[in-house]
JSON list of C-alpha atoms in Angstrom, two decimals:
[
{"chain": "A", "resi": 1, "resn": "MET", "atom": "CA", "xyz": [13.93, -36.33, 7.89]},
{"chain": "A", "resi": 2, "resn": "ARG", "atom": "CA", "xyz": [15.07, -34.38, 4.86]},
{"chain": "A", "resi": 3, "resn": "VAL", "atom": "CA", "xyz": [18.36, -33.49, 3.22]},
{"chain": "A", "resi": 4, "resn": "MET", "atom": "CA", "xyz": [19.33, -29.88, 2.44]},
{"chain": "A", "resi": 5, "resn": "GLY", "atom": "CA", "xyz": [21.41, -29.21, -0.66]},
{"chain": "A", "resi": 6, "resn": "LEU", "atom": "CA", "xyz": [23.52, -26.04, -0.85]},
{"chain": "A", "resi": 7, "resn": "ASP", "atom": "CA", "xyz": [25.25, -24.36, -3.78]},
{"chain": "A", "resi": 8, "resn": "VAL", "atom": "CA", "xyz": [27.75, -22.01, -2.12]},
{"chain": "A", "resi": 9, "resn": "GLY", "atom": "CA", "xyz": [29.02, -18.93, -3.92]},
{"chain": "A", "resi": 10, "resn": "THR", "atom": "CA", "xyz": [30.73, -15.75, -2.81]},
{"chain": "A", "resi": 11, "resn": "LYS", "atom": "CA", "xyz": [27.50, -13.71, -2.66]},
{"chain": "A", "resi": 12, "resn": "THR", "atom": "CA", "xyz": [24.70, -16.27, -2.52]},
{"chain": "A", "resi": 13, "resn": "VAL", "atom": "CA", "xyz": [23.87, -19.78, -1.37]},
{"chain": "A", "resi": 14, "resn": "GLY", "atom": "CA", "xyz": [21.27, -21.69, -3.37]},
{"chain": "A", "resi": 15, "resn": "VAL", "atom": "CA", "xyz": [19.10, -23.94, -1.19]},
{"chain": "A", "resi": 16, "resn": "ALA", "atom": "CA", "xyz": [17.21, -27.11, -2.09]},
{"chain": "A", "resi": 17, "resn": "ILE", "atom": "CA", "xyz": [15.36, -29.59, 0.15]},
{"chain": "A", "resi": 18, "resn": "SER", "atom": "CA", "xyz": [14.57, -33.24, -0.45]},
{"chain": "A", "resi": 19, "resn": "ASP", "atom": "CA", "xyz": [11.13, -34.72, -0.03]},
{"chain": "A", "resi": 20, "resn": "ALA", "atom": "CA", "xyz": [10.54, -36.83, 3.08]},
{"chain": "A", "resi": 21, "resn": "PHE", "atom": "CA", "xyz": [11.46, -40.03, 1.21]},
{"chain": "A", "resi": 22, "resn": "GLY", "atom": "CA", "xyz": [14.75, -38.67, -0.13]},
{"chain": "A", "resi": 23, "resn": "TRP", "atom": "CA", "xyz": [13.65, -39.14, -3.75]},
{"chain": "A", "resi": 24, "resn": "THR", "atom": "CA", "xyz": [13.33, -35.63, -5.17]},
{"chain": "A", "resi": 25, "resn": "ALA", "atom": "CA", "xyz": [14.92, -32.22, -4.65]},
{"chain": "A", "resi": 26, "resn": "GLN", "atom": "CA", "xyz": [12.97, -28.95, -4.68]},
{"chain": "A", "resi": 27, "resn": "GLY", "atom": "CA", "xyz": [14.49, -25.49, -4.83]},
{"chain": "A", "resi": 28, "resn": "ILE", "atom": "CA", "xyz": [13.62, -23.40, -1.79]},
{"chain": "A", "resi": 29, "resn": "GLU", "atom": "CA", "xyz": [15.42, -20.06, -2.00]},
{"chain": "A", "resi": 30, "resn": "THR", "atom": "CA", "xyz": [18.66, -18.20, -2.51]},
{"chain": "A", "resi": 31, "resn": "ILE", "atom": "CA", "xyz": [20.29, -16.76, 0.61]},
{"chain": "A", "resi": 32, "resn": "LYS", "atom": "CA", "xyz": [22.38, -13.62, 0.25]},
{"chain": "A", "resi": 33, "resn": "ILE", "atom": "CA", "xyz": [25.80, -13.91, 1.88]},
{"chain": "A", "resi": 34, "resn": "ASP", "atom": "CA", "xyz": [29.02, -11.91, 1.96]},
{"chain": "A", "resi": 35, "resn": "GLU", "atom": "CA", "xyz": [31.94, -14.30, 1.94]},
{"chain": "A", "resi": 36, "resn": "ALA", "atom": "CA", "xyz": [34.51, -11.48, 2.07]},
{"chain": "A", "resi": 37, "resn": "ASN", "atom": "CA", "xyz": [33.04, -10.24, 5.37]},
{"chain": "A", "resi": 38, "resn": "GLU", "atom": "CA", "xyz": [32.39, -13.75, 6.72]},
{"chain": "A", "resi": 39, "resn": "LYS", "atom": "CA", "xyz": [28.59, -13.44, 6.66]},
{"chain": "A", "resi": 40, "resn": "PHE", "atom": "CA", "xyz": [27.50, -16.90, 5.60]},
{"chain": "A", "resi": 41, "resn": "GLY", "atom": "CA", "xyz": [23.73, -16.87, 6.15]},
{"chain": "A", "resi": 42, "resn": "ILE", "atom": "CA", "xyz": [23.91, -19.53, 8.85]},
{"chain": "A", "resi": 43, "resn": "GLU", "atom": "CA", "xyz": [20.97, -17.99, 10.71]},
{"chain": "A", "resi": 44, "resn": "ARG", "atom": "CA", "xyz": [18.72, -18.48, 7.68]},
{"chain": "A", "resi": 45, "resn": "VAL", "atom": "CA", "xyz": [20.08, -21.99, 7.12]},
{"chain": "A", "resi": 46, "resn": "ALA", "atom": "CA", "xyz": [19.14, -22.74, 10.75]},
{"chain": "A", "resi": 47, "resn": "GLU", "atom": "CA", "xyz": [15.59, -21.45, 10.22]},
{"chain": "A", "resi": 48, "resn": "LEU", "atom": "CA", "xyz": [15.16, -23.55, 7.07]},
{"chain": "A", "resi": 49, "resn": "MET", "atom": "CA", "xyz": [16.75, -26.58, 8.73]},
{"chain": "A", "resi": 50, "resn": "LYS", "atom": "CA", "xyz": [14.25, -26.44, 11.59]},
{"chain": "A", "resi": 51, "resn": "SER", "atom": "CA", "xyz": [11.17, -25.73, 9.48]},
{"chain": "A", "resi": 52, "resn": "HIS", "atom": "CA", "xyz": [11.97, -28.55, 7.04]},
{"chain": "A", "resi": 53, "resn": "GLU", "atom": "CA", "xyz": [13.28, -31.04, 9.64]},
{"chain": "A", "resi": 54, "resn": "VAL", "atom": "CA", "xyz": [16.66, -31.42, 7.95]},
{"chain": "A", "resi": 55, "resn": "SER", "atom": "CA", "xyz": [18.82, -34.30, 9.14]},
{"chain": "A", "resi": 56, "resn": "SER", "atom": "CA", "xyz": [21.87, -33.79, 6.88]},
{"chain": "A", "resi": 57, "resn": "PHE", "atom": "CA", "xyz": [23.44, -31.45, 4.34]},
{"chain": "A", "resi": 58, "resn": "VAL", "atom": "CA", "xyz": [24.94, -31.84, 0.88]},
{"chain": "A", "resi": 59, "resn": "VAL", "atom": "CA", "xyz": [27.29, -29.04, -0.16]},
{"chain": "A", "resi": 60, "resn": "GLY", "atom": "CA", "xyz": [28.31, -28.60, -3.79]},
{"chain": "A", "resi": 61, "resn": "TYR", "atom": "CA", "xyz": [32.00, -29.30, -4.26]},
{"chain": "A", "resi": 62, "resn": "PRO", "atom": "CA", "xyz": [33.27, -27.55, -7.40]},
{"chain": "A", "resi": 63, "resn": "LYS", "atom": "CA", "xyz": [36.39, -29.52, -8.27]},
{"chain": "A", "resi": 64, "resn": "ASN", "atom": "CA", "xyz": [38.44, -28.47, -11.26]},
{"chain": "A", "resi": 65, "resn": "MET", "atom": "CA", "xyz": [37.92, -30.45, -14.45]},
{"chain": "A", "resi": 66, "resn": "ASN", "atom": "CA", "xyz": [41.24, -32.26, -13.83]},
{"chain": "A", "resi": 67, "resn": "ASN", "atom": "CA", "xyz": [39.89, -33.36, -10.40]},
{"chain": "A", "resi": 68, "resn": "THR", "atom": "CA", "xyz": [42.11, -30.98, -8.40]},
{"chain": "A", "resi": 69, "resn": "ILE", "atom": "CA", "xyz": [40.88, -28.74, -5.60]},
{"chain": "A", "resi": 70, "resn": "GLY", "atom": "CA", "xyz": [40.87, -25.01, -6.29]},
{"chain": "A", "resi": 71, "resn": "PRO", "atom": "CA", "xyz": [39.86, -21.94, -4.24]},
{"chain": "A", "resi": 72, "resn": "ARG", "atom": "CA", "xyz": [36.09, -22.43, -4.71]},
{"chain": "A", "resi": 73, "resn": "ALA", "atom": "CA", "xyz": [36.28, -26.07, -3.61]},
{"chain": "A", "resi": 74, "resn": "GLU", "atom": "CA", "xyz": [38.30, -24.97, -0.57]},
{"chain": "A", "resi": 75, "resn": "ALA", "atom": "CA", "xyz": [35.57, -22.42, 0.22]},
{"chain": "A", "resi": 76, "resn": "SER", "atom": "CA", "xyz": [32.99, -25.22, 0.02]},
{"chain": "A", "resi": 77, "resn": "GLU", "atom": "CA", "xyz": [35.09, -27.31, 2.40]},
{"chain": "A", "resi": 78, "resn": "ARG", "atom": "CA", "xyz": [35.14, -24.40, 4.88]},
{"chain": "A", "resi": 79, "resn": "TYR", "atom": "CA", "xyz": [31.37, -23.91, 4.55]},
{"chain": "A", "resi": 80, "resn": "ALA", "atom": "CA", "xyz": [30.80, -27.64, 5.11]},
{"chain": "A", "resi": 81, "resn": "GLU", "atom": "CA", "xyz": [32.95, -27.52, 8.25]},
{"chain": "A", "resi": 82, "resn": "LEU", "atom": "CA", "xyz": [31.00, -24.49, 9.51]},
{"chain": "A", "resi": 83, "resn": "LEU", "atom": "CA", "xyz": [27.75, -26.46, 9.04]},
{"chain": "A", "resi": 84, "resn": "ARG", "atom": "CA", "xyz": [29.21, -29.48, 10.90]},
{"chain": "A", "resi": 85, "resn": "GLU", "atom": "CA", "xyz": [30.37, -27.34, 13.82]},
{"chain": "A", "resi": 86, "resn": "THR", "atom": "CA", "xyz": [27.17, -25.28, 14.02]},
{"chain": "A", "resi": 87, "resn": "PHE", "atom": "CA", "xyz": [24.53, -27.98, 13.60]},
{"chain": "A", "resi": 88, "resn": "GLU", "atom": "CA", "xyz": [26.34, -31.23, 14.51]},
{"chain": "A", "resi": 89, "resn": "LYS", "atom": "CA", "xyz": [24.68, -33.00, 11.57]},
{"chain": "A", "resi": 90, "resn": "PRO", "atom": "CA", "xyz": [26.25, -35.03, 8.76]},
{"chain": "A", "resi": 91, "resn": "VAL", "atom": "CA", "xyz": [27.58, -32.92, 5.88]},
{"chain": "A", "resi": 92, "resn": "PHE", "atom": "CA", "xyz": [28.53, -34.45, 2.53]},
{"chain": "A", "resi": 93, "resn": "LEU", "atom": "CA", "xyz": [30.52, -32.77, -0.24]},
{"chain": "A", "resi": 94, "resn": "TRP", "atom": "CA", "xyz": [29.11, -33.57, -3.69]},
{"chain": "A", "resi": 95, "resn": "ASP", "atom": "CA", "xyz": [31.04, -33.08, -6.93]},
{"chain": "A", "resi": 96, "resn": "GLU", "atom": "CA", "xyz": [29.14, -30.32, -8.69]},
{"chain": "A", "resi": 97, "resn": "ARG", "atom": "CA", "xyz": [31.24, -29.78, -11.79]},
{"chain": "A", "resi": 98, "resn": "LEU", "atom": "CA", "xyz": [29.18, -28.09, -14.49]},
{"chain": "A", "resi": 99, "resn": "THR", "atom": "CA", "xyz": [25.93, -27.92, -12.49]},
{"chain": "A", "resi": 100, "resn": "THR", "atom": "CA", "xyz": [25.67, -24.13, -12.71]},
{"chain": "A", "resi": 101, "resn": "SER", "atom": "CA", "xyz": [26.24, -24.17, -16.47]},
{"chain": "A", "resi": 102, "resn": "ALA", "atom": "CA", "xyz": [23.76, -27.04, -16.84]},
{"chain": "A", "resi": 103, "resn": "ALA", "atom": "CA", "xyz": [21.20, -25.11, -14.79]},
{"chain": "A", "resi": 104, "resn": "GLU", "atom": "CA", "xyz": [21.77, -22.03, -16.96]},
{"chain": "A", "resi": 105, "resn": "LYS", "atom": "CA", "xyz": [21.31, -24.04, -20.16]},
{"chain": "A", "resi": 106, "resn": "MET", "atom": "CA", "xyz": [18.09, -25.50, -18.80]},
{"chain": "A", "resi": 107, "resn": "LEU", "atom": "CA", "xyz": [16.76, -22.04, -17.94]},
{"chain": "A", "resi": 108, "resn": "ILE", "atom": "CA", "xyz": [17.77, -20.65, -21.34]},
{"chain": "A", "resi": 109, "resn": "SER", "atom": "CA", "xyz": [16.03, -23.53, -23.12]},
{"chain": "A", "resi": 110, "resn": "ALA", "atom": "CA", "xyz": [12.93, -22.73, -21.04]},
{"chain": "A", "resi": 111, "resn": "ASP", "atom": "CA", "xyz": [13.17, -19.15, -22.35]},
{"chain": "A", "resi": 112, "resn": "VAL", "atom": "CA", "xyz": [13.68, -17.63, -18.90]},
{"chain": "A", "resi": 113, "resn": "SER", "atom": "CA", "xyz": [14.84, -14.01, -19.11]},
{"chain": "A", "resi": 114, "resn": "ARG", "atom": "CA", "xyz": [18.40, -13.10, -18.14]},
{"chain": "A", "resi": 115, "resn": "LYS", "atom": "CA", "xyz": [17.14, -11.14, -15.12]},
{"chain": "A", "resi": 116, "resn": "LYS", "atom": "CA", "xyz": [15.04, -14.04, -13.84]},
{"chain": "A", "resi": 117, "resn": "ARG", "atom": "CA", "xyz": [17.86, -16.54, -14.54]},
{"chain": "A", "resi": 118, "resn": "LYS", "atom": "CA", "xyz": [20.14, -14.53, -12.29]},
{"chain": "A", "resi": 119, "resn": "GLN", "atom": "CA", "xyz": [17.55, -14.75, -9.50]},
{"chain": "A", "resi": 120, "resn": "VAL", "atom": "CA", "xyz": [17.12, -18.53, -9.65]},
{"chain": "A", "resi": 121, "resn": "ILE", "atom": "CA", "xyz": [20.38, -19.98, -11.02]},
{"chain": "A", "resi": 122, "resn": "ASP", "atom": "CA", "xyz": [21.89, -20.81, -7.62]},
{"chain": "A", "resi": 123, "resn": "LYS", "atom": "CA", "xyz": [18.66, -22.42, -6.42]},
{"chain": "A", "resi": 124, "resn": "MET", "atom": "CA", "xyz": [18.54, -24.52, -9.61]},
{"chain": "A", "resi": 125, "resn": "ALA", "atom": "CA", "xyz": [22.18, -25.54, -9.16]},
{"chain": "A", "resi": 126, "resn": "ALA", "atom": "CA", "xyz": [21.37, -26.57, -5.56]},
{"chain": "A", "resi": 127, "resn": "VAL", "atom": "CA", "xyz": [18.53, -28.74, -6.90]},
{"chain": "A", "resi": 128, "resn": "MET", "atom": "CA", "xyz": [20.89, -30.42, -9.37]},
{"chain": "A", "resi": 129, "resn": "ILE", "atom": "CA", "xyz": [23.51, -31.02, -6.66]},
{"chain": "A", "resi": 130, "resn": "LEU", "atom": "CA", "xyz": [20.99, -32.48, -4.25]},
{"chain": "A", "resi": 131, "resn": "GLN", "atom": "CA", "xyz": [19.24, -34.59, -6.90]},
{"chain": "A", "resi": 132, "resn": "GLY", "atom": "CA", "xyz": [22.57, -36.08, -7.97]},
{"chain": "A", "resi": 133, "resn": "TYR", "atom": "CA", "xyz": [23.30, -37.01, -4.37]},
{"chain": "A", "resi": 134, "resn": "LEU", "atom": "CA", "xyz": [19.80, -38.44, -3.80]},
{"chain": "A", "resi": 135, "resn": "ASP", "atom": "CA", "xyz": [20.03, -40.51, -7.00]},
{"chain": "A", "resi": 136, "resn": "SER", "atom": "CA", "xyz": [23.37, -41.95, -5.87]},
{"chain": "A", "resi": 137, "resn": "GLN", "atom": "CA", "xyz": [21.83, -42.93, -2.52]},
{"chain": "A", "resi": 138, "resn": "SER", "atom": "CA", "xyz": [18.83, -44.64, -4.12]},
{"chain": "A", "resi": 139, "resn": "ASN", "atom": "CA", "xyz": [21.26, -46.88, -6.01]},
{"chain": "A", "resi": 140, "resn": "LYS", "atom": "CA", "xyz": [22.58, -48.08, -2.63]},
{"chain": "A", "resi": 141, "resn": "ARG", "atom": "CA", "xyz": [19.17, -49.11, -1.30]}
]
């Protein structure tokens, strides 16, 4: 079974999936959502969950730099709870501080155009979130 990593924003959710062994994360897609109108893309998450045989979720948890919880982290907590209630699978919050900026720097260094960066940044951030989680789990084996 695989793990799904999610980078939750106000307009998009980046999605990454682990390999079957839980060693590597691959970006899958970016789901369009509308947080203001409570459209969270759960139907698409369900489709991806089934097609990739997902057994658990990792949701990016954007804490403030001083380790406090702000509005975006609270939104991630709500999204994680929605996943738990909808799918009845384990959901882990993973500290994602600076992953989006790290993903952007990586894309800039790879000379990806601004337009293309905008299309893949959330998916890349989801990969970084999930890979961080997977790496932490491999240290426990």
